[in-house]
Structure formats: structure tokens, C-alpha cells
XYZ file of C-alpha atoms in Angstrom:
529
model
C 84.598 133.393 115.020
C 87.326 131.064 115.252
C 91.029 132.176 115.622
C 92.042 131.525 112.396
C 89.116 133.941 111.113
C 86.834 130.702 109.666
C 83.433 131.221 111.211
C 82.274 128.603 113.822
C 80.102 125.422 112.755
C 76.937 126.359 114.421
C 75.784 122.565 114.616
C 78.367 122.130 117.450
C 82.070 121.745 117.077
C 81.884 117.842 116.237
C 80.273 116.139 113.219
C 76.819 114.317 113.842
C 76.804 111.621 115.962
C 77.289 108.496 114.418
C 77.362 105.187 116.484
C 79.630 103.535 114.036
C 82.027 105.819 112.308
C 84.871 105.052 109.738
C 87.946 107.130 109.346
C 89.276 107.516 106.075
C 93.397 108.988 106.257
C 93.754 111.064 103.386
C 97.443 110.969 101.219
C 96.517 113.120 98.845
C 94.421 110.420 96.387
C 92.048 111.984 94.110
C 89.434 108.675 95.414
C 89.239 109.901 99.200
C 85.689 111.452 98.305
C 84.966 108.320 96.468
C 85.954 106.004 99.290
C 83.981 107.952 102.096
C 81.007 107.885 99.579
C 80.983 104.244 99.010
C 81.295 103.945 103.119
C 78.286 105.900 103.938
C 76.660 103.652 100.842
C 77.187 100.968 103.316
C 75.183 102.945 105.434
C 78.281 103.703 107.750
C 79.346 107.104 108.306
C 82.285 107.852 107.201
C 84.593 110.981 107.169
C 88.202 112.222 105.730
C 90.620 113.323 108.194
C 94.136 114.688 107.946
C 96.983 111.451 107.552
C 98.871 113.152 110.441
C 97.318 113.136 113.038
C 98.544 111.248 116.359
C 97.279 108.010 117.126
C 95.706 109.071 120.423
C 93.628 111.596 118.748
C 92.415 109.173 116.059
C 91.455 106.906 119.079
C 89.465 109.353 120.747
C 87.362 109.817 117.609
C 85.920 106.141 118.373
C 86.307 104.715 114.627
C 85.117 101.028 114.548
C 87.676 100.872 111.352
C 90.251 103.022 109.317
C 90.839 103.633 105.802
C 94.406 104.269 104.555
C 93.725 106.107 101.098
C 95.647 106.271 97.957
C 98.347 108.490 97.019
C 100.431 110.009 93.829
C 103.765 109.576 96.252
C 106.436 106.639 96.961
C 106.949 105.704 100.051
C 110.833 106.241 100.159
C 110.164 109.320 98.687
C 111.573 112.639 100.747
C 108.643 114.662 102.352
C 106.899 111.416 101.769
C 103.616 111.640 103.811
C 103.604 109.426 106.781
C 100.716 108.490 109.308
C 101.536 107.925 113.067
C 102.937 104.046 112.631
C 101.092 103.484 116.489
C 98.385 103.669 114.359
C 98.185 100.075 113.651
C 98.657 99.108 117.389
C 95.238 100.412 118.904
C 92.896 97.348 117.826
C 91.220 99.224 115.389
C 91.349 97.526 112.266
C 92.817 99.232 109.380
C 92.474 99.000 105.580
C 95.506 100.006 103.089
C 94.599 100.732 99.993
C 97.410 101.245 97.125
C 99.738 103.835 98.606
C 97.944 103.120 102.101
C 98.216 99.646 101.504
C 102.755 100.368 100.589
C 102.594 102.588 103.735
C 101.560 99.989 106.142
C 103.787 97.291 104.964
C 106.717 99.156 104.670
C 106.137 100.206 108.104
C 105.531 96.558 109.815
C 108.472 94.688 107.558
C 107.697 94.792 104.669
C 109.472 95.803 100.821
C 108.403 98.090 98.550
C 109.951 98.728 95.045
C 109.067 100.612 91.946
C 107.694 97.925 90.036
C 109.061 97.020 86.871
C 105.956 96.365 85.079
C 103.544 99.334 86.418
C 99.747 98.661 86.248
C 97.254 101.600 85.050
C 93.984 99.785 84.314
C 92.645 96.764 84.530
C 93.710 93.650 85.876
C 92.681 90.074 86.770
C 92.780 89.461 90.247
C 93.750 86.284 91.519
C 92.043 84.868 94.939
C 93.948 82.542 96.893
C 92.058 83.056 100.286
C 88.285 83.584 99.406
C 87.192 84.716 103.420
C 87.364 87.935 105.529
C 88.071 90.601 103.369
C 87.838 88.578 100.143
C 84.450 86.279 101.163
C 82.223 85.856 98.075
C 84.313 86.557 95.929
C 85.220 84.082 92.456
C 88.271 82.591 92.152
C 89.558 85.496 89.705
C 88.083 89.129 89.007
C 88.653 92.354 87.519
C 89.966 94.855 89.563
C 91.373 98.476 88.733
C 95.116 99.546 89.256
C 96.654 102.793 89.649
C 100.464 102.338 91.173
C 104.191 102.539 90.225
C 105.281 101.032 93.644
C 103.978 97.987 95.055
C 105.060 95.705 97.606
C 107.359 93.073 96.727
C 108.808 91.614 99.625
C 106.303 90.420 103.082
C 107.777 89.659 106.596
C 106.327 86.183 108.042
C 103.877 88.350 109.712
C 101.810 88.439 106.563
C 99.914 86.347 104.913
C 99.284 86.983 101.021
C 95.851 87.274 99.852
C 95.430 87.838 96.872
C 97.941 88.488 92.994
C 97.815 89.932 89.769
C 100.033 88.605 86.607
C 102.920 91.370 87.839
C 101.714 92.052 91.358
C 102.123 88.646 93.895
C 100.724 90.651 96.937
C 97.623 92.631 95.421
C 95.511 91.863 98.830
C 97.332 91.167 102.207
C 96.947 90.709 105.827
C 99.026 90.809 109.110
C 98.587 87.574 111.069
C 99.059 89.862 114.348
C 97.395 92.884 113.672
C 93.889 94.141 111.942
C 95.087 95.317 109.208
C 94.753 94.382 105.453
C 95.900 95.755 102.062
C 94.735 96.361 98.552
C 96.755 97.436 96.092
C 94.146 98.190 93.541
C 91.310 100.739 94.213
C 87.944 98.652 95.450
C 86.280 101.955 95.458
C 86.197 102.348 91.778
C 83.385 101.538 89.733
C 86.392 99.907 87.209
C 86.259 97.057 90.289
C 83.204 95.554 89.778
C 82.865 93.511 92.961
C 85.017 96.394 95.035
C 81.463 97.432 96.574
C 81.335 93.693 97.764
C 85.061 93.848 99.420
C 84.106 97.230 101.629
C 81.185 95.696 102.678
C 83.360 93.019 103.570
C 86.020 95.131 105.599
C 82.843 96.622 107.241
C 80.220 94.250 108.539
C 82.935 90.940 108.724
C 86.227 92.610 110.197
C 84.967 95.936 111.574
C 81.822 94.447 112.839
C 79.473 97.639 111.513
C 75.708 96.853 112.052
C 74.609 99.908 109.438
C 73.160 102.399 111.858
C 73.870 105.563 109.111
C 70.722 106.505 107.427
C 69.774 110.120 105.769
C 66.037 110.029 108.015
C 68.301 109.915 110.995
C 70.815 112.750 110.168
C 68.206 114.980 108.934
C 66.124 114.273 112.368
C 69.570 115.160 114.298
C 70.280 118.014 112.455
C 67.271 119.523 112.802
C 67.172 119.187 116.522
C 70.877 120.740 116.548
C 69.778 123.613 114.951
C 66.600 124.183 116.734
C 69.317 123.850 119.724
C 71.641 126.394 118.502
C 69.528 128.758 117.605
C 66.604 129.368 119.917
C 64.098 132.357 119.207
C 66.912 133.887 116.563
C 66.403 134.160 113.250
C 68.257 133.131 110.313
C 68.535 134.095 106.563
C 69.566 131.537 103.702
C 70.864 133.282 100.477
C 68.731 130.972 97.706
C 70.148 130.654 94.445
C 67.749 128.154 92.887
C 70.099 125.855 92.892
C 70.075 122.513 94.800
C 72.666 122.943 97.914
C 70.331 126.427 99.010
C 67.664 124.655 98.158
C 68.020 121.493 100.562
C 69.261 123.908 103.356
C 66.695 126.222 103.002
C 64.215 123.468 102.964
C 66.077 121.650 106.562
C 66.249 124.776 107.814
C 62.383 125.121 107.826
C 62.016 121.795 109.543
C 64.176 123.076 112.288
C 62.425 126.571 113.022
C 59.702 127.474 110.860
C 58.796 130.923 110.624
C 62.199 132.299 112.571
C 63.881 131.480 108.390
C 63.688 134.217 105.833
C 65.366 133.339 102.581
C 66.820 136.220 100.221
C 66.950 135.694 96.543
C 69.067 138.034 94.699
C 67.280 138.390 91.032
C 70.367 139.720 88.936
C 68.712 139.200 85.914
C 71.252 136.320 85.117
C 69.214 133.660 85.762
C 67.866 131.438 83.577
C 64.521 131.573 82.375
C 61.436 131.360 84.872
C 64.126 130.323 87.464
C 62.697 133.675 89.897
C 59.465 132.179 89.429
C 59.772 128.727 90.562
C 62.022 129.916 93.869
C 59.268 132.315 94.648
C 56.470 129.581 93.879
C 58.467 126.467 95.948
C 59.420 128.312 98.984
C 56.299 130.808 99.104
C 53.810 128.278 98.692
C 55.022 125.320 99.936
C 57.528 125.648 102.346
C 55.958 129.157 103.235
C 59.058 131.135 104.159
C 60.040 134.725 104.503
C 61.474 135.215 101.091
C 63.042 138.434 100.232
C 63.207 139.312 96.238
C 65.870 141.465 95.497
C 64.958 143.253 92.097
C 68.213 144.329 90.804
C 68.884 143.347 87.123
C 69.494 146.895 85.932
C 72.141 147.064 89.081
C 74.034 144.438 87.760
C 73.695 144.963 83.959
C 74.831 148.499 84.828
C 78.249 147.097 86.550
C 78.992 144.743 82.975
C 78.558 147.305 80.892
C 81.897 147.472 78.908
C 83.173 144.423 80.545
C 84.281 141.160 78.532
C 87.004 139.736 80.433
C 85.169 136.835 82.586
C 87.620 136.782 85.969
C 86.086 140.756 86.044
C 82.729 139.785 85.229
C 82.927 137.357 88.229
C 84.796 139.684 90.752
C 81.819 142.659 89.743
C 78.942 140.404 89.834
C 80.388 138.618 93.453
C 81.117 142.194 95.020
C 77.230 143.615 94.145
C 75.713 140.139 94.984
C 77.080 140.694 98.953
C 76.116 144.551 98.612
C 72.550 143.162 97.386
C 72.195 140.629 99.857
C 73.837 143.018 102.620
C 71.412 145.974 102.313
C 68.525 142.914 102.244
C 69.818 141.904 105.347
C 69.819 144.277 107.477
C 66.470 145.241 106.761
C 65.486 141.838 108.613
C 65.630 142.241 112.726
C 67.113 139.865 115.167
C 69.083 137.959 112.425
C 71.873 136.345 114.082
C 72.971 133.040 111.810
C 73.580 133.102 108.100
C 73.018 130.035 106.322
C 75.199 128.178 103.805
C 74.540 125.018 101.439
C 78.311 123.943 102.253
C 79.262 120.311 100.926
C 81.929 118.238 102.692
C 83.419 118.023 99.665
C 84.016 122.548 99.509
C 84.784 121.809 103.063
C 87.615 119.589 102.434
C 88.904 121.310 99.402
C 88.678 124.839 101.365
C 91.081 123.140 104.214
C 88.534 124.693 106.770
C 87.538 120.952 107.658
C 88.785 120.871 111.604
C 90.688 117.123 110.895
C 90.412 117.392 107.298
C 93.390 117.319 104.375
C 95.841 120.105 105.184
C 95.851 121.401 101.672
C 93.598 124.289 100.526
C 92.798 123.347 96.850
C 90.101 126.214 96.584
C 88.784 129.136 98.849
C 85.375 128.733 99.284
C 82.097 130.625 100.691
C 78.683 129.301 98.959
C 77.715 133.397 99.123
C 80.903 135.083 98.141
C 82.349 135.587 102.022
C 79.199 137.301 103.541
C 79.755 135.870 107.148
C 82.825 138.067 107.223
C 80.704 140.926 105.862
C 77.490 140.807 108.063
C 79.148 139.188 111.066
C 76.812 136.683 111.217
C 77.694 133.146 113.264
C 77.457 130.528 110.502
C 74.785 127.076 109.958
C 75.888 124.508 107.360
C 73.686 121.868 108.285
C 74.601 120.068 104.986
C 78.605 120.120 105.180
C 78.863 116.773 106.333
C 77.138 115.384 102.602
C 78.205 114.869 99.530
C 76.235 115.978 96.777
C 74.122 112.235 96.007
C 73.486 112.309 99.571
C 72.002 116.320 99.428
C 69.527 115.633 96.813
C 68.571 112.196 98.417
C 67.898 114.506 101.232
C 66.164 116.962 99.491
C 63.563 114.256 97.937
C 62.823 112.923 101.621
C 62.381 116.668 102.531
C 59.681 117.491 100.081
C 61.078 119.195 97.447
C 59.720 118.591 93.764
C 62.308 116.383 91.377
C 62.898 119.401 89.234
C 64.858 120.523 91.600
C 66.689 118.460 93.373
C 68.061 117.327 90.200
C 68.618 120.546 88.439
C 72.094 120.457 86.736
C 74.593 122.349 88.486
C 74.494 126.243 87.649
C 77.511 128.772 87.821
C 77.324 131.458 90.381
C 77.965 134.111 88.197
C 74.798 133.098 85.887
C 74.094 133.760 82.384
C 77.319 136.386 82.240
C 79.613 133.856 81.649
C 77.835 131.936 79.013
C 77.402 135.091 77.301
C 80.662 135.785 75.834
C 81.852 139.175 75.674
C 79.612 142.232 76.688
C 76.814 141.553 78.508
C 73.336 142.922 77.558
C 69.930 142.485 78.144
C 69.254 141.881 74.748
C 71.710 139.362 74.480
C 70.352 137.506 77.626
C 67.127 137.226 76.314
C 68.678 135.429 73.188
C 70.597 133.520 75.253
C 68.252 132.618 78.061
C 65.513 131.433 75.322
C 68.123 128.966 73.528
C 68.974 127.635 76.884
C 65.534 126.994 77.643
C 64.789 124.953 74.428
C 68.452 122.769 74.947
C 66.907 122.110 78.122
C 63.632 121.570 77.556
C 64.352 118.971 74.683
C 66.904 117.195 76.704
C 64.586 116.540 79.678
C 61.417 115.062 76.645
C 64.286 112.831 75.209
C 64.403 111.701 78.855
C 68.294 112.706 78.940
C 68.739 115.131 81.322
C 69.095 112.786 84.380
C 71.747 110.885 82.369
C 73.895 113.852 81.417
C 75.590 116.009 83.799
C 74.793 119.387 82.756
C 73.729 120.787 79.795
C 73.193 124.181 78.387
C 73.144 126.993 75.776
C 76.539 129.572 75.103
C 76.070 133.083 73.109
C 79.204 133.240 70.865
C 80.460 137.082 70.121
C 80.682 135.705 66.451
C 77.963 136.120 63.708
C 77.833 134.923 60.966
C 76.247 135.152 57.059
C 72.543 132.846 56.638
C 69.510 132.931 54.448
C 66.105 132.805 56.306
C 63.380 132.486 53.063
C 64.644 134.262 50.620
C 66.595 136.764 52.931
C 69.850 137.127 53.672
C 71.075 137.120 57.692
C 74.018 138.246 59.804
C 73.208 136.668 62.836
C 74.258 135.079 65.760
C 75.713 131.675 66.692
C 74.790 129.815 69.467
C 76.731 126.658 70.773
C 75.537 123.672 72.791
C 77.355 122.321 75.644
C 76.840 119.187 77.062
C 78.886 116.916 79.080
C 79.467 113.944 81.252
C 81.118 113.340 84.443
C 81.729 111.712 87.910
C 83.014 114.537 89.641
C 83.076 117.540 87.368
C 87.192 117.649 87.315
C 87.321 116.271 84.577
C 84.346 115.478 81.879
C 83.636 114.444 78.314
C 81.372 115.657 75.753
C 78.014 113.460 75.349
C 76.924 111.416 72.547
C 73.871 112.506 72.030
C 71.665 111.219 69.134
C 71.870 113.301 65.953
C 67.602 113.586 65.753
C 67.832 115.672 69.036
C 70.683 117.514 68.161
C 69.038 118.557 64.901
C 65.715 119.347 66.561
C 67.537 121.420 69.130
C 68.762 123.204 66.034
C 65.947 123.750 64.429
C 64.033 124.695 67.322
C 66.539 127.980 68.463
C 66.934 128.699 64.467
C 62.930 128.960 63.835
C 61.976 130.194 67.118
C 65.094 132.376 68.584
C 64.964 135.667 66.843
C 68.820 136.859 66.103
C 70.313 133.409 65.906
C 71.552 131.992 62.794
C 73.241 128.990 63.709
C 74.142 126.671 66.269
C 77.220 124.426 67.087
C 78.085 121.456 68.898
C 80.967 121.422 71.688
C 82.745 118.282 71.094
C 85.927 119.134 73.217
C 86.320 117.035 76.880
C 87.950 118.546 79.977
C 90.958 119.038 80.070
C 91.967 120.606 77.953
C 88.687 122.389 77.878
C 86.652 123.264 80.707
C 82.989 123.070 81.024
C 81.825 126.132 81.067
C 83.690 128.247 78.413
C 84.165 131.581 80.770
């Protein structure tokens, strides 16, 4: 265990090797994922490290380029955050991009000002140098802006690159130094030919060749692991979902027969979800898998319960006793295995050089290396999730799962709204079956971000032949979104919606009606416990 009480990466103390690596310095923009993603689309790795850091240490890291990212704060601004300004003196060359971009030039001579016109959208970029940074690119183009500030005075060590109708230095470089700056966000999908301006930055100023591929960092992985953990053996909590999935699935690669995966059935899953875990990683992969029966353990701890935070604190504390008393039952288990993300890494603040905020605490299985005392693999927490289920297509595993729809941990409980039952989940889990079933024939799921069924605690008067009802109502919830902060409710085509309808009204005994969610997040939130 590390001092601070985090367990220890057990791929080794550094990320995987990467012969060309990009640095992105994070100032708090909510694109520093999406930057580092479009790197590594580049097929140059790319990770997100603290803006603080010294120079020296950045250097040591080897980066054949840096990214300055985006931020919500002025420059002049007190507790403004600041990167070491040596930065821009080690040859490395460096790319500002809105705050980034303000940063830099404010630090080598520049002016920056609130601007008087700000720019939140789109706007038509103006080329006036059309090489470097900027080769390939028409003479104007829509870009996306974000900023209050911008730069409005340059020393004679700049030239300008680029303008907008109220921004004259959109796109800059130093004559001196390698460094340019963007004022508007290439990493956006609002910037259509942004892709075309990193690639730039890459391959023409930073000289990248493209040496990241998945095929190598799976082969790497699995040769660390195999490494690190010799004749031990390791268990990998599976949840159906894709992250457990993926690991589970590398993990095999790596060692085989020293894995055994533990599924903890707690009767909240959705429906013939056991069976397919059992069937993928039984037949196919051919692990150890430990079923842990215990849906009348976990109904027995709801019973009574309707407020959701104490539905989720009950169902995490009996999921580690589950998986605990599974455990131990297992001999000469020494690592516990985790489908971490870089992205929970980040967000946890338990990434060695990453962002010093902790936006979320975070433990894939509810803080069990604390409770077991095992040393910790997360062979996946240097991937974000398009790069996971990439991985988990070249690893074998079947479609329908790699791109299942994300899942909460507590299950079915908190789409169930108030009490939970049994009978109740069997309502529930059938209407979510048909919502997803008829999504995936209209040939929908794969363009929606997750869909599913929620049990209201309301019924409701209806006539069914010539009888009357007091039934239940069922809503559908189904939404869109990049990054699952934020999301908006899909349009999807009336036919479905009413077939979806009639489907859970004919063939789900005790419903009455169903409901469409048309409410986007915020103020909503996805799920609606």
C-alpha cells in the first residue's frame, strides 16, 4: 500500500511504455479527457498530468510535445493556476489552447484582456498562414469558442496566425520558441477540421511517427502482469458490465487458469444477465467463476427501505461482505482486480501526476482492496472507455457486450422506486427487457447512450377488455450523450415508442401504462434514483 493509503498499481509504478508520449497540462477544462482522446486517436499516447508540476520533472517524462488545456479561470485572476513558465524553454514544443493558449502569452509578453465581445459558439476562422500548425487548411473555417479573455496585445516575438471577426490572434506562434496557440477548442467535434490541426501539431511540429496502437498495449500489459504476478492468483469481481468484462478477459491472456472471477448474483440484475456472464466466461474464456447466490440476502437488507442514498450504502456494504466471504474461500489469492478507467482515475485524484482535485471517490468494487488486503491490477486505467471496448472486440469478446449500455452498480434497486420487492423486479426486469430488446431490432441501441425501463410507485386507473385496472406505470428512459455529465432525451420515432407500449401493456402483467422521460440533464439526471 502506498502512504497515502491508495493501493499500489501492480503494472509497475509508471504508465506503459510509449515511445512517443504527449503531455496534456490540465487547468481545470472540462475537454482535458477530450484532448488526450483525440491524441491517442492520432495513435500517440497521450496522458493528463497535474499543471504544476516543475519543468524538470515534465522533462524527465520524455514528452515529444505538450498540451496546455483549457480553463474556466483568467489569467490575472488571484489563485489563478500557473504552470512552471521554464516550461517553454526545454525544446519541447508546446500547444496553448484557450486558457493555455492566454497563459503562455501572458507569460512570454504578451496582453490579455477580458474581451469586450466574448465568443461562446461558433466562429469563422480566418487563415492568414496556411503551414505548420494550420497546413491544409481553407482560407476560412468554422471553429468553436469558449473564452471571456483572449489575447489582445503580441510582443514582436510572435507572429499571428490566424483571427476571428472579434478575436485578431485566434492561432499564434513564437518566432523563438515551439510553442503555438489556439484560442478556440480544436478538440471539439463543433471544429470540424480541429482533428486535422492536432494531427498537424503532432506529425509536422512534434515530429510523432504513430507508434500507439491498442494490439501493442494489450501485448505489454499482458506481459506486465504475467511479470507481476508469477504463480499467484487473482480474482476479478464481474459485474456483466463492460470495464470487468475487458479486464477479466486481459487478465486471462496474461495467466490463464491462476484468474477466478466472482459474480455476485443480487438478484438486481437485469434479465438473463447471470446467464450470459456464466455462459461467456465459463465457456469461452474458461475461468474460475464463482456464483454468489444471494438475492434473498439482499432483498432481505431493502426491505422497508425507499430512500435511494440507503439503498446504495446497504446494497455496497453486503456486495463486499458477499464478495469477501467468496474470497477467502479461494487459496493463494494475492491481487484483486479492478476495471479502473483513466478517466475514475483522474476524477478520484489517485492518478500519481494527475489533476490535484478529487471530483469523486472511486473503487470499481465498493473499496474491497482495503477490505481483503489485496495488492491491486488495473490493467485498463490507462483507457478511456472507446478505447476499452475497442480492446475488448480485439480480445474476443461477443459485440453484445462490449457495447452493453452502461449499468448502475446498485442494479435494478434504483430503477425501482420506492420499496424494493421481488415481485416488483420481475415487473420491472421484464419491461426493461422489451425497451431493450425493441431498441436493439430498430437498430438504435448503438446510437443511443443508454436506455432502459423505471417502476414508478404510482398506479393508476385502466380498462383491459371490459375490466377495470389499478395498475402500475412504467416509464422509459432514454438518453444521449458524449460523456454522461450532461445528456438529452432521444428522439425516438413515435412507431417504436408505441410498440414499446404496447408490448409491456399486453405482455407485462401489473402494468397499466407507460410514459416517456422527456427531461435532459441537468436539471434531471439519468437515472432517476
Amino acid at each position: 500500500m502506498a502512504e497515502n493509503g491508495r493501493p499500489v498499481r501492480a503494472t509497475g509504478e509508471m504508465p506503459p511504455a510509449a515511445d512517443e508520449r504527449v503531455l496534456v497540462l490540465d487547468f481545470g477544462s472540462q475537454y482535458a479527457q477530450l484532448i488526450a482522446r483525440r491524441v491517442r486517436e492520432q495513435n500517440v499516447y497521450c496522458e493528463i498530468i497535474r499543471h504544476d508540476l516543475p519543468a524538470e520533472q515534465i522533462a524527465a517524462r520524455k514528452p515529444v510535445g505538450i498540451i496546455l488545456s483549457g480553463g474556466p479561470a483568467s489569467v490575472y485572476a488571484e489563485g489563478a493556476p500557473r504552470c512552471d513558465p521554464q516550461l517553454f524553454h526545454l525544446g519541447i514544443p508546446v500547444l496553448g489552447i484557450c486558457y493555455g493558449m492566454q497563459l503562455a502569452c501572458h507569460a512570454l509578453g504578451g496582453r490579455v484582456q477580458s474581451s469586450t465581445a466574448r465568443e461562446y459558439g461558433r466562429s469563422v476562422l480566418k487563415i492568414r498562414r496556411a503551414n505548420g500548425l494550420l497546413a491544409g487548411l481553407p482560407e476560412e473555417t468554422d471553429v468553436w469558442m469558449s473564452h471571456g479573455d483572449q489575447v489582445d496585445a503580441l510582443s514582436d516575438d510572435f507572429e499571428p496566425l490566424a483571427s476571428t471577426a472579434t478575436c485578431p490572434f485566434a492561432a499564434v506562434r513564437h518566432r523563438q520558441l515551439p510553442f503555438f496557440g489556439l484560442q478556440f477548442h480544436p478538440e471539439v467535434t463543433h471544429t470540424p477540421l480541429g482533428s486535422t490541426i492536432l494531427h498537424n501539431f503532432l506529425y509536422n511540429v512534434c515530429g510523432c511517427e504513430g507508434t500507439w496502437h491498442l494490439a501493442d498495449f494489450a501485448e505489454q500489459t499482458i506481459a506486465q502482469v504475467r511479470q507481476r504476478v508469477g504463480d499467484a492468483r487473482v480474482i476479478c469481481g464481474l459485474s456483466g458490465g463492460v470495464d470487468s468484462a475487458v479486464t477479466a478477459a486481459l487478465l486471462y491472456k496474461a495467466i490463464g487458469s491462476q484468474l477466478s472471477c466472482i459474480l455476485v448474483d443480487n438478484g438486481l440484475l437485469r434479465k438473463d444477465e447471470q446467464a450470459a456472464v456464466i455462459s461467456e466466461f465459463t465457456n469461452h474464456f474458461k475461468t474460475d467463476l464463482h456464483v454468489v447466490h444471494a438475492e434473498q440476502r439482499f432483498l432481505e437488507a431493502l426491505r422497508g427501505v425507499t430512500e435511494p442514498q440507503e439503498k446504495r450504502r446497504r446494497i455496497g456494504k453486503l456486495f463486499i461482505e458477499c464478495f469477501q466471504e467468496e474470497a477467502q474461500k479461494i487459496p493463494n489469492v494475492q491481487f484483486l482486480a479492478q476495471g479502473t478507467l483513466y478517466p475514475d482515475v483522474i476524477e478520484s485524484g489517485a492518478a500519481p501526476d494527475g489533476p490535484a482535485a478529487t471530483i469523486k471517490l472511486h473503487h470499481n468494487v465498493g473499496g474491497l482492496p482495503d477490505v481483503l488486503g489485496f495488492e491491486l491490477i488495473e490493467p485498463l486505467r490507462d483507457l478511456f472507455k472507446d478505447e476499452v471496448r475497442r480492446l475488448g472486440l480485439e480480445l474476443g469478446l461477443p459485440e453484445s457486450l462490449v457495447w452493453r449500455h452502461p449499468f448502475p452498480g446498485p442494479g435494478l434497486a434504483v430503477r425501482c422506486l420506492g420499496e424494493v420487492t421481488k415481485e416488483k423486479l420481475e415487473v420491472l426486469r421484464e419491461a426493461d427487457h422489451i425497451v431493450v430488446s425493441e431498441i436493439q431490432a430498430a437498430d438504435l441501441y448503438r446510437h443511443t447512450s443508454q436506455v432502459f425501463a423505471v417502476l414508478l410507485p404510482v398506479q393508476s386507473v385502466g380498462v383491459m377488455g371490459d375490466a377495470r385496472t389499478y395498475d402500475n406505470a412504467v416509464a422509459i428512459r432514454a438518453v444521449n450523450t458524449d460523456d454522461f455529465m450532461t445528456a438529452d432525451w432521444s428522439r425516438l420515432p413515435y412507431d417504436l415508442l408505441a410498440r414499446i407500449s404496447n408490448r409491456i401493456i399486453n405482455e407485462v402483467r401489473g402494468v397499466n401504462r407507460v410514459c416517456y422521460d422527456v427531461s435532459s440533464k441537468p436539471p434531471a439526471t439519468i437515472e432517476w434514483e
